[in-house]
GROMACS .gro file of C-alpha atoms in nm:
model
  147
    1MET     CA    1  -3.561   0.284  -2.759
    2HIS     CA    2  -3.475   0.110  -2.444
    3LEU     CA    3  -3.195  -0.120  -2.641
    4LEU     CA    4  -3.048   0.275  -2.705
    5PHE     CA    5  -3.069   0.364  -2.329
    6ALA     CA    6  -2.875   0.071  -2.270
    7LEU     CA    7  -2.627   0.073  -2.514
    8ARG     CA    8  -2.592   0.449  -2.406
    9GLN     CA    9  -2.512   0.308  -2.099
   10ALA     CA   10  -2.289   0.027  -2.185
   11ILE     CA   11  -2.068   0.273  -2.337
   12ASP     CA   12  -2.054   0.529  -2.078
   13MET     CA   13  -1.941   0.260  -1.839
   14ILE     CA   14  -1.684   0.161  -2.107
   15GLN     CA   15  -1.585   0.498  -2.112
   16GLU     CA   16  -1.557   0.545  -1.746
   17GLU     CA   17  -1.326   0.223  -1.650
   18GLY     CA   18  -1.084   0.289  -1.987
   19LEU     CA   19  -1.087   0.077  -2.291
   20GLU     CA   20  -0.718  -0.108  -2.200
   21ASN     CA   21  -0.879  -0.132  -1.829
   22VAL     CA   22  -1.193  -0.333  -2.014
   23PHE     CA   23  -0.929  -0.542  -2.211
   24ARG     CA   24  -0.710  -0.606  -1.910
   25ARG     CA   25  -0.985  -0.719  -1.726
   26HIS     CA   26  -1.137  -0.945  -1.959
   27ARG     CA   27  -0.769  -1.096  -1.964
   28LEU     CA   28  -0.744  -1.140  -1.603
   29LEU     CA   29  -1.091  -1.293  -1.576
   30GLY     CA   30  -1.012  -1.523  -1.868
   31GLU     CA   31  -0.676  -1.662  -1.749
   32ALA     CA   32  -0.813  -1.738  -1.380
   33ALA     CA   33  -1.075  -1.903  -1.574
   34ARG     CA   34  -0.847  -2.100  -1.752
   35ARG     CA   35  -0.653  -2.182  -1.425
   36ALA     CA   36  -0.935  -2.333  -1.222
   37VAL     CA   37  -1.027  -2.520  -1.571
   38THR     CA   38  -0.683  -2.635  -1.539
   39ALA     CA   39  -0.704  -2.770  -1.218
   40TRP     CA   40  -1.042  -2.929  -1.270
   41ALA     CA   41  -0.943  -3.139  -1.587
   42GLU     CA   42  -0.683  -3.314  -1.375
   43GLY     CA   43  -0.977  -3.537  -1.279
   44GLN     CA   44  -0.985  -3.636  -1.666
   45VAL     CA   45  -1.340  -3.579  -1.727
   46LEU     CA   46  -1.302  -3.188  -1.779
   47SER     CA   47  -1.094  -3.039  -2.061
   48PHE     CA   48  -1.093  -2.735  -2.270
   49ASN     CA   49  -1.257  -2.693  -2.590
   50ILE     CA   50  -0.961  -2.498  -2.771
   51VAL     CA   51  -0.624  -2.754  -2.708
   52GLU     CA   52  -0.368  -2.416  -2.794
   53ALA     CA   53  -0.375  -2.233  -2.454
   54ASN     CA   54  -0.202  -1.926  -2.692
   55GLU     CA   55  -0.564  -1.952  -2.893
   56ARG     CA   56  -0.803  -1.952  -2.612
   57SER     CA   57  -1.055  -1.659  -2.575
   58ASP     CA   58  -1.069  -1.387  -2.294
   59THR     CA   59  -1.425  -1.331  -2.355
   60VAL     CA   60  -1.612  -1.684  -2.263
   61THR     CA   61  -1.414  -2.064  -2.146
   62THR     CA   62  -1.599  -2.364  -2.314
   63VAL     CA   63  -1.514  -2.644  -2.109
   64LEU     CA   64  -1.570  -3.035  -2.261
   65MET     CA   65  -1.759  -3.276  -2.028
   66GLY     CA   66  -1.642  -3.653  -2.103
   67ASN     CA   67  -1.640  -4.013  -1.955
   68GLY     CA   68  -2.020  -4.026  -2.003
   69HIS     CA   69  -2.107  -3.734  -1.766
   70ASP     CA   70  -2.340  -3.483  -1.860
   71PRO     CA   71  -2.294  -3.134  -1.839
   72VAL     CA   72  -2.667  -3.052  -1.857
   73ALA     CA   73  -2.682  -3.227  -1.501
   74LEU     CA   74  -2.392  -2.954  -1.396
   75GLN     CA   75  -2.570  -2.669  -1.579
   76ARG     CA   76  -2.929  -2.740  -1.377
   77TYR     CA   77  -2.776  -2.816  -1.047
   78CYS     CA   78  -2.592  -2.464  -1.051
   79LYS     CA   79  -2.895  -2.295  -1.199
   80GLU     CA   80  -3.142  -2.445  -0.941
   81LYS     CA   81  -2.962  -2.498  -0.601
   82CYS     CA   82  -2.689  -2.230  -0.675
   83GLY     CA   83  -2.874  -1.955  -0.903
   84VAL     CA   84  -2.545  -1.911  -1.106
   85VAL     CA   85  -2.652  -1.994  -1.518
   86LEU     CA   86  -2.349  -2.170  -1.687
   87GLY     CA   87  -2.376  -2.166  -2.070
   88THR     CA   88  -2.453  -2.444  -2.278
   89GLY     CA   89  -2.227  -2.622  -2.560
   90ILE     CA   90  -2.308  -2.449  -2.883
   91GLY     CA   91  -2.347  -2.651  -3.233
   92ASP     CA   92  -2.140  -2.960  -3.238
   93LEU     CA   93  -2.082  -2.910  -2.879
   94GLN     CA   94  -2.391  -2.908  -2.738
   95GLY     CA   95  -2.471  -3.148  -2.465
   96GLN     CA   96  -2.100  -3.185  -2.425
   97ALA     CA   97  -1.995  -2.889  -2.297
   98PHE     CA   98  -2.058  -2.576  -2.067
   99ARG     CA   99  -1.944  -2.230  -2.102
  100ILE     CA  100  -1.821  -1.999  -1.848
  101ALA     CA  101  -1.849  -1.595  -1.953
  102HIS     CA  102  -1.614  -1.366  -1.826
  103MET     CA  103  -1.695  -1.040  -2.030
  104GLY     CA  104  -1.909  -0.768  -2.039
  105HIS     CA  105  -2.000  -0.635  -1.701
  106VAL     CA  106  -1.841  -0.937  -1.520
  107ASN     CA  107  -1.567  -0.857  -1.217
  108ALA     CA  108  -1.355  -1.065  -1.027
  109PRO     CA  109  -1.603  -1.122  -0.726
  110MET     CA  110  -1.873  -1.285  -1.005
  111LEU     CA  111  -1.625  -1.489  -1.158
  112LEU     CA  112  -1.497  -1.634  -0.834
  113GLY     CA  113  -1.848  -1.694  -0.749
  114THR     CA  114  -1.981  -1.890  -1.034
  115LEU     CA  115  -1.622  -2.095  -1.058
  116GLY     CA  116  -1.707  -2.199  -0.669
  117VAL     CA  117  -2.062  -2.276  -0.766
  118ILE     CA  118  -1.932  -2.527  -1.065
  119GLU     CA  119  -1.724  -2.664  -0.824
  120VAL     CA  120  -1.968  -2.725  -0.576
  121GLY     CA  121  -2.205  -2.891  -0.860
  122LEU     CA  122  -1.882  -3.119  -0.933
  123ASN     CA  123  -1.870  -3.221  -0.580
  124ALA     CA  124  -2.269  -3.265  -0.565
  125LEU     CA  125  -2.314  -3.443  -0.858
  126LYS     CA  126  -1.967  -3.674  -0.787
  127ILE     CA  127  -1.820  -3.557  -1.133
  128PRO     CA  128  -1.438  -3.650  -1.101
  129HIS     CA  129  -1.236  -3.359  -1.096
  130GLY     CA  130  -0.879  -3.240  -1.016
  131LYS     CA  131  -0.913  -3.013  -0.659
  132GLY     CA  132  -0.827  -2.633  -0.600
  133GLY     CA  133  -0.970  -2.464  -0.929
  134VAL     CA  134  -1.108  -2.176  -0.728
  135GLU     CA  135  -0.768  -2.186  -0.536
  136ALA     CA  136  -0.573  -2.153  -0.869
  137ALA     CA  137  -0.775  -1.868  -0.992
  138ILE     CA  138  -0.764  -1.667  -0.643
  139GLU     CA  139  -0.394  -1.735  -0.635
  140TYR     CA  140  -0.311  -1.610  -1.016
  141LEU     CA  141  -0.570  -1.287  -0.960
  142GLY     CA  142  -0.357  -1.226  -0.625
  143GLU     CA  143  -0.047  -1.231  -0.810
  144ALA     CA  144  -0.172  -1.049  -1.132
  145VAL     CA  145  -0.316  -0.741  -0.965
  146GLU     CA  146  -0.115  -0.503  -0.798
  147ALA     CA  147  -0.222  -0.383  -0.458
   0.00000   0.00000   0.00000
């Protein structure tokens, strides 16, 4: 019964925002996450799971972690030290990737907070990464969202 009440509430929220606005928000947040990952990838440890940019999702971004670095350590740091839960790699990507969700009841401050925590974790764990990921996301949103 509780699931039906939750579904009703979710549908009401979508109708209130407007379906096209929901899709637009997901596109904006997805691109903001991708801008951050693009900056971080300059350190040559992090990369996109989906190589073709036009095939990447507006609902979740999967980030591969290479060169012997452990995404579980980053996930643990983000959760235990900052209270932010990152998704794990699924299937063949288990132990090789983490996921950033940007769909559903998520807004720009939530995403920017998550990206900031990831950057804090990358710094704390001394995982090589390009600088300015959060700034790239902020810059994109500042240009893409009309005043």
